[in-house]
Amino acid sequence: IQAEVGIDPLNLNEKELGRGRSLNRPQNKSGSHTMDGFESKSFKEFLDHCGIKERLQEIILHAMCLHPTALTSDAAASSKEAMKCLFAHLKGLGHFGNTAFIYPLYGGGEIVQAFCRTSAVWGASHVLSHGFQSINVTKDSGATRVDSIVAGDGKIFKVGSIVASSEEWHGTKYHAGNYVVRTSICSSSAFHCNDCVIAIIPPSRCENEESIHVIQVDSSSRSCPSGYFTLYMATTFSDGTRDSVIRNVLENAVRYVQSSHSFEELCFTIRSRPLVDIESTKSNLPTNCHLTYDSCQTLLMCEMVDLARSIFNEIFDGCDFMQRTIDGGYRGEEEDEDQEVLRDTLELAN
């Protein structure tokens, strides 16, 4: 230790022992609380029951559970919902680095790539560069199924299943709210380090019912030139919120971040999309139609992966999403070159 960082081992040991002794102080005793009777109640009621102060409650809800809605809101998280988010965060700690966060190269579109490539292994065909203008349906025993789709150029494709974006689906129903993302390119870091950063501005600090999620990524994400940073600010506004109010809240959030560390924005854009009411939308879907959607403001990528896995399992019963076996191989008649390489690699490993 002395040779590497110049710290006296005895002093370091005393420091660690001091930390250990501090945990035995009466004020640091742990408590034991159960959620019995609180599952359907608000998370605030449970935290009050545990004797946690309001300021710490806000940190637990927004920074640890990553839940955006204010504790006192009518749409506040239930205790069961908040604990589920908390466990998802804690289970991710140390899996990919020092934090629970992982950012896919080139963004969330990599999940779509993974879905397409894995479904192709099990026999799916993907038609590229074709939107669809209409669908043809059939009814059998009262159930509606998509039989074929009509592409933008008039070509007709027979389908077994269809996966579509809720934004493109005509019958999509929406909640009374909009998910807004402000994206900017910065010439320097918005924080005191030149790393990827996630920060939370709670509702009490941003004058909005929902917290603002702030995400900074560097050029390693392929979202900006080398030496620059991309800064995302995402939040939810109630339906009917004026554009001037949205801009004002987001600009105040930028100034809030700048108040602790000055940085320069080169350009920014603001985009908005409505939140999908998926339960109402699903009630009118054909049985072989599956929608991708955003139903709430979230930082949990596991929800995106779970949705992709759920759709995949419904289409390919008995097959594992993003997994394949040598014994199962591809469902095509000819053996694929990748399969031969994978088999040879396993043989060498054994």
JSON list of N, CA and C in Angstrom, two decimals, residues 2-78:
[
{"chain": "A", "resi": 2, "resn": "GLN", "atom": "N", "xyz": [1.93, 1.23, 0.84]},
{"chain": "A", "resi": 2, "resn": "GLN", "atom": "CA", "xyz": [2.81, 2.39, 0.90]},
{"chain": "A", "resi": 2, "resn": "GLN", "atom": "C", "xyz": [3.47, 2.66, -0.44]},
{"chain": "A", "resi": 3, "resn": "ALA", "atom": "N", "xyz": [3.89, 1.59, -1.12]},
{"chain": "A", "resi": 3, "resn": "ALA", "atom": "CA", "xyz": [4.61, 1.75, -2.37]},
{"chain": "A", "resi": 3, "resn": "ALA", "atom": "C", "xyz": [3.70, 2.32, -3.45]},
{"chain": "A", "resi": 4, "resn": "GLU", "atom": "N", "xyz": [2.39, 1.97, -3.42]},
{"chain": "A", "resi": 4, "resn": "GLU", "atom": "CA", "xyz": [1.49, 2.36, -4.51]},
{"chain": "A", "resi": 4, "resn": "GLU", "atom": "C", "xyz": [0.81, 3.70, -4.27]},
{"chain": "A", "resi": 5, "resn": "VAL", "atom": "N", "xyz": [0.33, 3.91, -3.06]},
{"chain": "A", "resi": 5, "resn": "VAL", "atom": "CA", "xyz": [-0.44, 5.13, -2.84]},
{"chain": "A", "resi": 5, "resn": "VAL", "atom": "C", "xyz": [0.08, 5.96, -1.67]},
{"chain": "A", "resi": 6, "resn": "GLY", "atom": "N", "xyz": [1.17, 5.50, -1.04]},
{"chain": "A", "resi": 6, "resn": "GLY", "atom": "CA", "xyz": [1.76, 6.30, 0.02]},
{"chain": "A", "resi": 6, "resn": "GLY", "atom": "C", "xyz": [0.96, 6.37, 1.30]},
{"chain": "A", "resi": 7, "resn": "ILE", "atom": "N", "xyz": [0.18, 5.31, 1.58]},
{"chain": "A", "resi": 7, "resn": "ILE", "atom": "CA", "xyz": [-0.62, 5.29, 2.81]},
{"chain": "A", "resi": 7, "resn": "ILE", "atom": "C", "xyz": [0.01, 4.32, 3.80]},
{"chain": "A", "resi": 8, "resn": "ASP", "atom": "N", "xyz": [0.16, 4.74, 5.04]},
{"chain": "A", "resi": 8, "resn": "ASP", "atom": "CA", "xyz": [0.68, 3.87, 6.09]},
{"chain": "A", "resi": 8, "resn": "ASP", "atom": "C", "xyz": [-0.35, 2.79, 6.40]},
{"chain": "A", "resi": 9, "resn": "PRO", "atom": "N", "xyz": [0.01, 1.50, 6.28]},
{"chain": "A", "resi": 9, "resn": "PRO", "atom": "CA", "xyz": [-0.95, 0.43, 6.54]},
{"chain": "A", "resi": 9, "resn": "PRO", "atom": "C", "xyz": [-1.56, 0.51, 7.93]},
{"chain": "A", "resi": 10, "resn": "LEU", "atom": "N", "xyz": [-0.77, 0.93, 8.95]},
{"chain": "A", "resi": 10, "resn": "LEU", "atom": "CA", "xyz": [-1.32, 1.00, 10.29]},
{"chain": "A", "resi": 10, "resn": "LEU", "atom": "C", "xyz": [-2.41, 2.07, 10.38]},
{"chain": "A", "resi": 11, "resn": "ASN", "atom": "N", "xyz": [-2.14, 3.22, 9.74]},
{"chain": "A", "resi": 11, "resn": "ASN", "atom": "CA", "xyz": [-3.15, 4.28, 9.75]},
{"chain": "A", "resi": 11, "resn": "ASN", "atom": "C", "xyz": [-4.41, 3.85, 9.00]},
{"chain": "A", "resi": 12, "resn": "LEU", "atom": "N", "xyz": [-4.20, 3.16, 7.86]},
{"chain": "A", "resi": 12, "resn": "LEU", "atom": "CA", "xyz": [-5.34, 2.68, 7.08]},
{"chain": "A", "resi": 12, "resn": "LEU", "atom": "C", "xyz": [-6.16, 1.70, 7.90]},
{"chain": "A", "resi": 13, "resn": "ASN", "atom": "N", "xyz": [-5.49, 0.80, 8.62]},
{"chain": "A", "resi": 13, "resn": "ASN", "atom": "CA", "xyz": [-6.19, -0.18, 9.43]},
{"chain": "A", "resi": 13, "resn": "ASN", "atom": "C", "xyz": [-7.01, 0.50, 10.53]},
{"chain": "A", "resi": 14, "resn": "GLU", "atom": "N", "xyz": [-6.41, 1.50, 11.18]},
{"chain": "A", "resi": 14, "resn": "GLU", "atom": "CA", "xyz": [-7.11, 2.23, 12.22]},
{"chain": "A", "resi": 14, "resn": "GLU", "atom": "C", "xyz": [-8.34, 2.94, 11.66]},
{"chain": "A", "resi": 15, "resn": "LYS", "atom": "N", "xyz": [-8.17, 3.46, 10.44]},
{"chain": "A", "resi": 15, "resn": "LYS", "atom": "CA", "xyz": [-9.29, 4.17, 9.79]},
{"chain": "A", "resi": 15, "resn": "LYS", "atom": "C", "xyz": [-10.46, 3.22, 9.56]},
{"chain": "A", "resi": 16, "resn": "GLU", "atom": "N", "xyz": [-10.15, 2.01, 9.05]},
{"chain": "A", "resi": 16, "resn": "GLU", "atom": "CA", "xyz": [-11.21, 1.04, 8.79]},
{"chain": "A", "resi": 16, "resn": "GLU", "atom": "C", "xyz": [-11.84, 0.55, 10.09]},
{"chain": "A", "resi": 17, "resn": "LEU", "atom": "N", "xyz": [-11.01, 0.35, 11.11]},
{"chain": "A", "resi": 17, "resn": "LEU", "atom": "CA", "xyz": [-11.55, -0.07, 12.40]},
{"chain": "A", "resi": 17, "resn": "LEU", "atom": "C", "xyz": [-12.46, 1.00, 12.98]},
{"chain": "A", "resi": 18, "resn": "GLY", "atom": "N", "xyz": [-12.08, 2.25, 12.76]},
{"chain": "A", "resi": 18, "resn": "GLY", "atom": "CA", "xyz": [-12.92, 3.35, 13.23]},
{"chain": "A", "resi": 18, "resn": "GLY", "atom": "C", "xyz": [-14.28, 3.33, 12.59]},
{"chain": "A", "resi": 19, "resn": "ARG", "atom": "N", "xyz": [-14.29, 3.02, 11.29]},
{"chain": "A", "resi": 19, "resn": "ARG", "atom": "CA", "xyz": [-15.58, 2.93, 10.59]},
{"chain": "A", "resi": 19, "resn": "ARG", "atom": "C", "xyz": [-16.42, 1.80, 11.16]},
{"chain": "A", "resi": 20, "resn": "GLY", "atom": "N", "xyz": [-15.74, 0.68, 11.44]},
{"chain": "A", "resi": 20, "resn": "GLY", "atom": "CA", "xyz": [-16.47, -0.46, 11.99]},
{"chain": "A", "resi": 20, "resn": "GLY", "atom": "C", "xyz": [-17.05, -0.14, 13.36]},
{"chain": "A", "resi": 21, "resn": "ARG", "atom": "N", "xyz": [-16.27, 0.56, 14.20]},
{"chain": "A", "resi": 21, "resn": "ARG", "atom": "CA", "xyz": [-16.76, 0.90, 15.53]},
{"chain": "A", "resi": 21, "resn": "ARG", "atom": "C", "xyz": [-17.95, 1.86, 15.46]},
{"chain": "A", "resi": 22, "resn": "SER", "atom": "N", "xyz": [-17.93, 2.73, 14.44]},
{"chain": "A", "resi": 22, "resn": "SER", "atom": "CA", "xyz": [-19.02, 3.70, 14.33]},
{"chain": "A", "resi": 22, "resn": "SER", "atom": "C", "xyz": [-20.36, 3.03, 14.08]},
{"chain": "A", "resi": 23, "resn": "LEU", "atom": "N", "xyz": [-20.31, 1.85, 13.42]},
{"chain": "A", "resi": 23, "resn": "LEU", "atom": "CA", "xyz": [-21.56, 1.14, 13.14]},
{"chain": "A", "resi": 23, "resn": "LEU", "atom": "C", "xyz": [-22.21, 0.60, 14.41]},
{"chain": "A", "resi": 24, "resn": "ASN", "atom": "N", "xyz": [-21.42, 0.47, 15.49]},
{"chain": "A", "resi": 24, "resn": "ASN", "atom": "CA", "xyz": [-21.96, -0.07, 16.74]},
{"chain": "A", "resi": 24, "resn": "ASN", "atom": "C", "xyz": [-22.54, 1.00, 17.65]},
{"chain": "A", "resi": 25, "resn": "ARG", "atom": "N", "xyz": [-22.49, 2.25, 17.20]},
{"chain": "A", "resi": 25, "resn": "ARG", "atom": "CA", "xyz": [-23.07, 3.31, 18.01]},
{"chain": "A", "resi": 25, "resn": "ARG", "atom": "C", "xyz": [-24.59, 3.14, 18.08]},
{"chain": "A", "resi": 26, "resn": "PRO", "atom": "N", "xyz": [-25.20, 3.53, 19.18]},
{"chain": "A", "resi": 26, "resn": "PRO", "atom": "CA", "xyz": [-26.65, 3.32, 19.35]},
{"chain": "A", "resi": 26, "resn": "PRO", "atom": "C", "xyz": [-27.49, 3.95, 18.24]},
{"chain": "A", "resi": 27, "resn": "GLN", "atom": "N", "xyz": [-27.07, 5.13, 17.75]},
{"chain": "A", "resi": 27, "resn": "GLN", "atom": "CA", "xyz": [-27.87, 5.81, 16.73]},
{"chain": "A", "resi": 27, "resn": "GLN", "atom": "C", "xyz": [-27.80, 5.11, 15.37]},
{"chain": "A", "resi": 28, "resn": "ASN", "atom": "N", "xyz": [-26.86, 4.17, 15.20]},
{"chain": "A", "resi": 28, "resn": "ASN", "atom": "CA", "xyz": [-26.72, 3.48, 13.93]},
{"chain": "A", "resi": 28, "resn": "ASN", "atom": "C", "xyz": [-27.27, 2.06, 13.96]},
{"chain": "A", "resi": 29, "resn": "LYS", "atom": "N", "xyz": [-28.04, 1.72, 14.96]},
{"chain": "A", "resi": 29, "resn": "LYS", "atom": "CA", "xyz": [-28.61, 0.39, 15.04]},
{"chain": "A", "resi": 29, "resn": "LYS", "atom": "C", "xyz": [-29.61, 0.18, 13.91]},
{"chain": "A", "resi": 30, "resn": "SER", "atom": "N", "xyz": [-29.61, -1.01, 13.33]},
{"chain": "A", "resi": 30, "resn": "SER", "atom": "CA", "xyz": [-30.54, -1.32, 12.24]},
{"chain": "A", "resi": 30, "resn": "SER", "atom": "C", "xyz": [-31.90, -1.65, 12.81]},
{"chain": "A", "resi": 31, "resn": "GLY", "atom": "N", "xyz": [-32.92, -1.49, 11.98]},
{"chain": "A", "resi": 31, "resn": "GLY", "atom": "CA", "xyz": [-34.27, -1.83, 12.40]},
{"chain": "A", "resi": 31, "resn": "GLY", "atom": "C", "xyz": [-34.83, -2.94, 11.56]},
{"chain": "A", "resi": 32, "resn": "SER", "atom": "N", "xyz": [-35.93, -3.51, 11.99]},
{"chain": "A", "resi": 32, "resn": "SER", "atom": "CA", "xyz": [-36.57, -4.60, 11.26]},
{"chain": "A", "resi": 32, "resn": "SER", "atom": "C", "xyz": [-38.01, -4.23, 11.01]},
{"chain": "A", "resi": 33, "resn": "HIS", "atom": "N", "xyz": [-38.38, -4.11, 9.74]},
{"chain": "A", "resi": 33, "resn": "HIS", "atom": "CA", "xyz": [-39.75, -3.74, 9.38]},
{"chain": "A", "resi": 33, "resn": "HIS", "atom": "C", "xyz": [-40.22, -4.66, 8.26]},
{"chain": "A", "resi": 34, "resn": "THR", "atom": "N", "xyz": [-41.48, -5.03, 8.29]},
{"chain": "A", "resi": 34, "resn": "THR", "atom": "CA", "xyz": [-42.06, -5.84, 7.23]},
{"chain": "A", "resi": 34, "resn": "THR", "atom": "C", "xyz": [-43.08, -5.02, 6.46]},
{"chain": "A", "resi": 35, "resn": "MET", "atom": "N", "xyz": [-43.39, -5.48, 5.25]},
{"chain": "A", "resi": 35, "resn": "MET", "atom": "CA", "xyz": [-44.35, -4.76, 4.42]},
{"chain": "A", "resi": 35, "resn": "MET", "atom": "C", "xyz": [-45.77, -5.28, 4.61]},
{"chain": "A", "resi": 36, "resn": "ASP", "atom": "N", "xyz": [-45.97, -6.16, 5.57]},
{"chain": "A", "resi": 36, "resn": "ASP", "atom": "CA", "xyz": [-47.30, -6.71, 5.81]},
{"chain": "A", "resi": 36, "resn": "ASP", "atom": "C", "xyz": [-48.31, -5.59, 6.01]},
{"chain": "A", "resi": 37, "resn": "GLY", "atom": "N", "xyz": [-49.33, -5.58, 5.15]},
{"chain": "A", "resi": 37, "resn": "GLY", "atom": "CA", "xyz": [-50.38, -4.57, 5.25]},
{"chain": "A", "resi": 37, "resn": "GLY", "atom": "C", "xyz": [-50.08, -3.29, 4.51]},
{"chain": "A", "resi": 38, "resn": "PHE", "atom": "N", "xyz": [-48.86, -3.18, 3.92]},
{"chain": "A", "resi": 38, "resn": "PHE", "atom": "CA", "xyz": [-48.49, -1.95, 3.23]},
{"chain": "A", "resi": 38, "resn": "PHE", "atom": "C", "xyz": [-48.35, -2.13, 1.71]},
{"chain": "A", "resi": 39, "resn": "GLU", "atom": "N", "xyz": [-48.50, -3.36, 1.20]},
{"chain": "A", "resi": 39, "resn": "GLU", "atom": "CA", "xyz": [-48.24, -3.61, -0.22]},
{"chain": "A", "resi": 39, "resn": "GLU", "atom": "C", "xyz": [-49.02, -2.69, -1.14]},
{"chain": "A", "resi": 40, "resn": "SER", "atom": "N", "xyz": [-50.29, -2.47, -0.84]},
{"chain": "A", "resi": 40, "resn": "SER", "atom": "CA", "xyz": [-51.13, -1.64, -1.71]},
{"chain": "A", "resi": 40, "resn": "SER", "atom": "C", "xyz": [-51.18, -0.18, -1.27]},
{"chain": "A", "resi": 41, "resn": "LYS", "atom": "N", "xyz": [-50.56, 0.12, -0.13]},
{"chain": "A", "resi": 41, "resn": "LYS", "atom": "CA", "xyz": [-50.54, 1.50, 0.35]},
{"chain": "A", "resi": 41, "resn": "LYS", "atom": "C", "xyz": [-49.38, 2.26, -0.30]},
{"chain": "A", "resi": 42, "resn": "SER", "atom": "N", "xyz": [-49.40, 3.57, -0.17]},
{"chain": "A", "resi": 42, "resn": "SER", "atom": "CA", "xyz": [-48.35, 4.38, -0.77]},
{"chain": "A", "resi": 42, "resn": "SER", "atom": "C", "xyz": [-47.01, 4.09, -0.10]},
{"chain": "A", "resi": 43, "resn": "PHE", "atom": "N", "xyz": [-45.95, 4.28, -0.85]},
{"chain": "A", "resi": 43, "resn": "PHE", "atom": "CA", "xyz": [-44.60, 4.03, -0.33]},
{"chain": "A", "resi": 43, "resn": "PHE", "atom": "C", "xyz": [-44.29, 4.98, 0.81]},
{"chain": "A", "resi": 44, "resn": "LYS", "atom": "N", "xyz": [-44.85, 6.18, 0.75]},
{"chain": "A", "resi": 44, "resn": "LYS", "atom": "CA", "xyz": [-44.62, 7.17, 1.81]},
{"chain": "A", "resi": 44, "resn": "LYS", "atom": "C", "xyz": [-45.16, 6.66, 3.14]},
{"chain": "A", "resi": 45, "resn": "GLU", "atom": "N", "xyz": [-46.33, 6.01, 3.12]},
{"chain": "A", "resi": 45, "resn": "GLU", "atom": "CA", "xyz": [-46.90, 5.47, 4.35]},
{"chain": "A", "resi": 45, "resn": "GLU", "atom": "C", "xyz": [-45.97, 4.43, 4.97]},
{"chain": "A", "resi": 46, "resn": "PHE", "atom": "N", "xyz": [-45.38, 3.59, 4.11]},
{"chain": "A", "resi": 46, "resn": "PHE", "atom": "CA", "xyz": [-44.45, 2.57, 4.60]},
{"chain": "A", "resi": 46, "resn": "PHE", "atom": "C", "xyz": [-43.19, 3.21, 5.18]},
{"chain": "A", "resi": 47, "resn": "LEU", "atom": "N", "xyz": [-42.66, 4.21, 4.48]},
{"chain": "A", "resi": 47, "resn": "LEU", "atom": "CA", "xyz": [-41.44, 4.87, 4.96]},
{"chain": "A", "resi": 47, "resn": "LEU", "atom": "C", "xyz": [-41.71, 5.64, 6.26]},
{"chain": "A", "resi": 48, "resn": "ASP", "atom": "N", "xyz": [-42.90, 6.23, 6.37]},
{"chain": "A", "resi": 48, "resn": "ASP", "atom": "CA", "xyz": [-43.27, 6.89, 7.63]},
{"chain": "A", "resi": 48, "resn": "ASP", "atom": "C", "xyz": [-43.33, 5.87, 8.76]},
{"chain": "A", "resi": 49, "resn": "HIS", "atom": "N", "xyz": [-43.87, 4.71, 8.45]},
{"chain": "A", "resi": 49, "resn": "HIS", "atom": "CA", "xyz": [-43.97, 3.62, 9.43]},
{"chain": "A", "resi": 49, "resn": "HIS", "atom": "C", "xyz": [-42.57, 3.20, 9.90]},
{"chain": "A", "resi": 50, "resn": "CYS", "atom": "N", "xyz": [-41.59, 3.26, 8.98]},
{"chain": "A", "resi": 50, "resn": "CYS", "atom": "CA", "xyz": [-40.20, 2.88, 9.32]},
{"chain": "A", "resi": 50, "resn": "CYS", "atom": "C", "xyz": [-39.46, 4.00, 10.05]},
{"chain": "A", "resi": 51, "resn": "GLY", "atom": "N", "xyz": [-40.09, 5.16, 10.20]},
{"chain": "A", "resi": 51, "resn": "GLY", "atom": "CA", "xyz": [-39.47, 6.27, 10.91]},
{"chain": "A", "resi": 51, "resn": "GLY", "atom": "C", "xyz": [-38.41, 7.00, 10.11]},
{"chain": "A", "resi": 52, "resn": "ILE", "atom": "N", "xyz": [-38.53, 6.98, 8.76]},
{"chain": "A", "resi": 52, "resn": "ILE", "atom": "CA", "xyz": [-37.54, 7.64, 7.90]},
{"chain": "A", "resi": 52, "resn": "ILE", "atom": "C", "xyz": [-37.98, 9.08, 7.64]},
{"chain": "A", "resi": 53, "resn": "LYS", "atom": "N", "xyz": [-37.04, 10.00, 7.77]},
{"chain": "A", "resi": 53, "resn": "LYS", "atom": "CA", "xyz": [-37.34, 11.42, 7.58]},
{"chain": "A", "resi": 53, "resn": "LYS", "atom": "C", "xyz": [-37.64, 11.72, 6.11]},
{"chain": "A", "resi": 54, "resn": "GLU", "atom": "N", "xyz": [-38.39, 12.81, 5.90]},
{"chain": "A", "resi": 54, "resn": "GLU", "atom": "CA", "xyz": [-38.89, 13.12, 4.55]},
{"chain": "A", "resi": 54, "resn": "GLU", "atom": "C", "xyz": [-37.78, 13.33, 3.54]},
{"chain": "A", "resi": 55, "resn": "ARG", "atom": "N", "xyz": [-36.71, 14.02, 3.92]},
{"chain": "A", "resi": 55, "resn": "ARG", "atom": "CA", "xyz": [-35.62, 14.27, 2.97]},
{"chain": "A", "resi": 55, "resn": "ARG", "atom": "C", "xyz": [-34.97, 12.96, 2.52]},
{"chain": "A", "resi": 56, "resn": "LEU", "atom": "N", "xyz": [-34.80, 12.04, 3.44]},
{"chain": "A", "resi": 56, "resn": "LEU", "atom": "CA", "xyz": [-34.23, 10.74, 3.10]},
{"chain": "A", "resi": 56, "resn": "LEU", "atom": "C", "xyz": [-35.23, 9.91, 2.29]},
{"chain": "A", "resi": 57, "resn": "GLN", "atom": "N", "xyz": [-36.53, 10.09, 2.57]},
{"chain": "A", "resi": 57, "resn": "GLN", "atom": "CA", "xyz": [-37.56, 9.40, 1.79]},
{"chain": "A", "resi": 57, "resn": "GLN", "atom": "C", "xyz": [-37.45, 9.77, 0.31]},
{"chain": "A", "resi": 58, "resn": "GLU", "atom": "N", "xyz": [-37.21, 11.05, 0.06]},
{"chain": "A", "resi": 58, "resn": "GLU", "atom": "CA", "xyz": [-37.09, 11.54, -1.31]},
{"chain": "A", "resi": 58, "resn": "GLU", "atom": "C", "xyz": [-35.89, 10.91, -2.01]},
{"chain": "A", "resi": 59, "resn": "ILE", "atom": "N", "xyz": [-34.78, 10.77, -1.28]},
{"chain": "A", "resi": 59, "resn": "ILE", "atom": "CA", "xyz": [-33.58, 10.15, -1.85]},
{"chain": "A", "resi": 59, "resn": "ILE", "atom": "C", "xyz": [-33.84, 8.68, -2.16]},
{"chain": "A", "resi": 60, "resn": "ILE", "atom": "N", "xyz": [-34.50, 7.98, -1.24]},
{"chain": "A", "resi": 60, "resn": "ILE", "atom": "CA", "xyz": [-34.78, 6.55, -1.45]},
{"chain": "A", "resi": 60, "resn": "ILE", "atom": "C", "xyz": [-35.67, 6.35, -2.66]},
{"chain": "A", "resi": 61, "resn": "LEU", "atom": "N", "xyz": [-36.73, 7.16, -2.78]},
{"chain": "A", "resi": 61, "resn": "LEU", "atom": "CA", "xyz": [-37.69, 6.97, -3.87]},
{"chain": "A", "resi": 61, "resn": "LEU", "atom": "C", "xyz": [-37.09, 7.32, -5.23]},
{"chain": "A", "resi": 62, "resn": "HIS", "atom": "N", "xyz": [-36.42, 8.47, -5.33]},
{"chain": "A", "resi": 62, "resn": "HIS", "atom": "CA", "xyz": [-35.98, 8.96, -6.64]},
{"chain": "A", "resi": 62, "resn": "HIS", "atom": "C", "xyz": [-34.59, 8.48, -7.03]},
{"chain": "A", "resi": 63, "resn": "ALA", "atom": "N", "xyz": [-33.67, 8.36, -6.06]},
{"chain": "A", "resi": 63, "resn": "ALA", "atom": "CA", "xyz": [-32.29, 7.99, -6.40]},
{"chain": "A", "resi": 63, "resn": "ALA", "atom": "C", "xyz": [-32.03, 6.49, -6.27]},
{"chain": "A", "resi": 64, "resn": "MET", "atom": "N", "xyz": [-32.78, 5.79, -5.41]},
{"chain": "A", "resi": 64, "resn": "MET", "atom": "CA", "xyz": [-32.56, 4.36, -5.22]},
{"chain": "A", "resi": 64, "resn": "MET", "atom": "C", "xyz": [-33.62, 3.51, -5.92]},
{"chain": "A", "resi": 65, "resn": "CYS", "atom": "N", "xyz": [-34.88, 3.90, -5.76]},
{"chain": "A", "resi": 65, "resn": "CYS", "atom": "CA", "xyz": [-35.95, 3.19, -6.49]},
{"chain": "A", "resi": 65, "resn": "CYS", "atom": "C", "xyz": [-36.06, 3.68, -7.93]},
{"chain": "A", "resi": 66, "resn": "LEU", "atom": "N", "xyz": [-35.49, 4.86, -8.22]},
{"chain": "A", "resi": 66, "resn": "LEU", "atom": "CA", "xyz": [-35.53, 5.47, -9.55]},
{"chain": "A", "resi": 66, "resn": "LEU", "atom": "C", "xyz": [-36.95, 5.72, -10.02]},
{"chain": "A", "resi": 67, "resn": "HIS", "atom": "N", "xyz": [-37.85, 5.96, -9.06]},
{"chain": "A", "resi": 67, "resn": "HIS", "atom": "CA", "xyz": [-39.25, 6.23, -9.40]},
{"chain": "A", "resi": 67, "resn": "HIS", "atom": "C", "xyz": [-39.43, 7.73, -9.55]},
{"chain": "A", "resi": 68, "resn": "PRO", "atom": "N", "xyz": [-40.04, 8.20, -10.64]},
{"chain": "A", "resi": 68, "resn": "PRO", "atom": "CA", "xyz": [-40.09, 9.65, -10.90]},
{"chain": "A", "resi": 68, "resn": "PRO", "atom": "C", "xyz": [-41.17, 10.43, -10.17]},
{"chain": "A", "resi": 69, "resn": "THR", "atom": "N", "xyz": [-42.25, 9.75, -9.76]},
{"chain": "A", "resi": 69, "resn": "THR", "atom": "CA", "xyz": [-43.40, 10.48, -9.22]},
{"chain": "A", "resi": 69, "resn": "THR", "atom": "C", "xyz": [-43.18, 10.91, -7.77]},
{"chain": "A", "resi": 70, "resn": "ALA", "atom": "N", "xyz": [-43.61, 12.11, -7.44]},
{"chain": "A", "resi": 70, "resn": "ALA", "atom": "CA", "xyz": [-43.44, 12.65, -6.10]},
{"chain": "A", "resi": 70, "resn": "ALA", "atom": "C", "xyz": [-44.16, 11.79, -5.06]},
{"chain": "A", "resi": 71, "resn": "LEU", "atom": "N", "xyz": [-43.63, 11.75, -3.84]},
{"chain": "A", "resi": 71, "resn": "LEU", "atom": "CA", "xyz": [-44.21, 10.94, -2.77]},
{"chain": "A", "resi": 71, "resn": "LEU", "atom": "C", "xyz": [-45.64, 11.33, -2.46]},
{"chain": "A", "resi": 72, "resn": "THR", "atom": "N", "xyz": [-45.95, 12.62, -2.57]},
{"chain": "A", "resi": 72, "resn": "THR", "atom": "CA", "xyz": [-47.28, 13.11, -2.19]},
{"chain": "A", "resi": 72, "resn": "THR", "atom": "C", "xyz": [-48.25, 13.19, -3.36]},
{"chain": "A", "resi": 73, "resn": "SER", "atom": "N", "xyz": [-47.82, 12.76, -4.55]},
{"chain": "A", "resi": 73, "resn": "SER", "atom": "CA", "xyz": [-48.68, 12.84, -5.74]},
{"chain": "A", "resi": 73, "resn": "SER", "atom": "C", "xyz": [-49.82, 11.83, -5.66]},
{"chain": "A", "resi": 74, "resn": "ASP", "atom": "N", "xyz": [-50.91, 12.14, -6.37]},
{"chain": "A", "resi": 74, "resn": "ASP", "atom": "CA", "xyz": [-52.03, 11.20, -6.44]},
{"chain": "A", "resi": 74, "resn": "ASP", "atom": "C", "xyz": [-51.62, 9.90, -7.13]},
{"chain": "A", "resi": 75, "resn": "ALA", "atom": "N", "xyz": [-50.58, 9.99, -8.00]},
{"chain": "A", "resi": 75, "resn": "ALA", "atom": "CA", "xyz": [-50.09, 8.80, -8.71]},
{"chain": "A", "resi": 75, "resn": "ALA", "atom": "C", "xyz": [-48.82, 8.25, -8.08]},
{"chain": "A", "resi": 76, "resn": "ALA", "atom": "N", "xyz": [-48.65, 8.50, -6.77]},
{"chain": "A", "resi": 76, "resn": "ALA", "atom": "CA", "xyz": [-47.44, 8.06, -6.08]},
{"chain": "A", "resi": 76, "resn": "ALA", "atom": "C", "xyz": [-47.31, 6.55, -6.12]},
{"chain": "A", "resi": 77, "resn": "ALA", "atom": "N", "xyz": [-46.07, 6.08, -6.04]},
{"chain": "A", "resi": 77, "resn": "ALA", "atom": "CA", "xyz": [-45.79, 4.65, -6.12]},
{"chain": "A", "resi": 77, "resn": "ALA", "atom": "C", "xyz": [-46.35, 3.92, -4.90]},
{"chain": "A", "resi": 78, "resn": "SER", "atom": "N", "xyz": [-46.88, 2.72, -5.14]},
{"chain": "A", "resi": 78, "resn": "SER", "atom": "CA", "xyz": [-47.28, 1.87, -4.03]},
{"chain": "A", "resi": 78, "resn": "SER", "atom": "C", "xyz": [-46.02, 1.26, -3.42]}
]
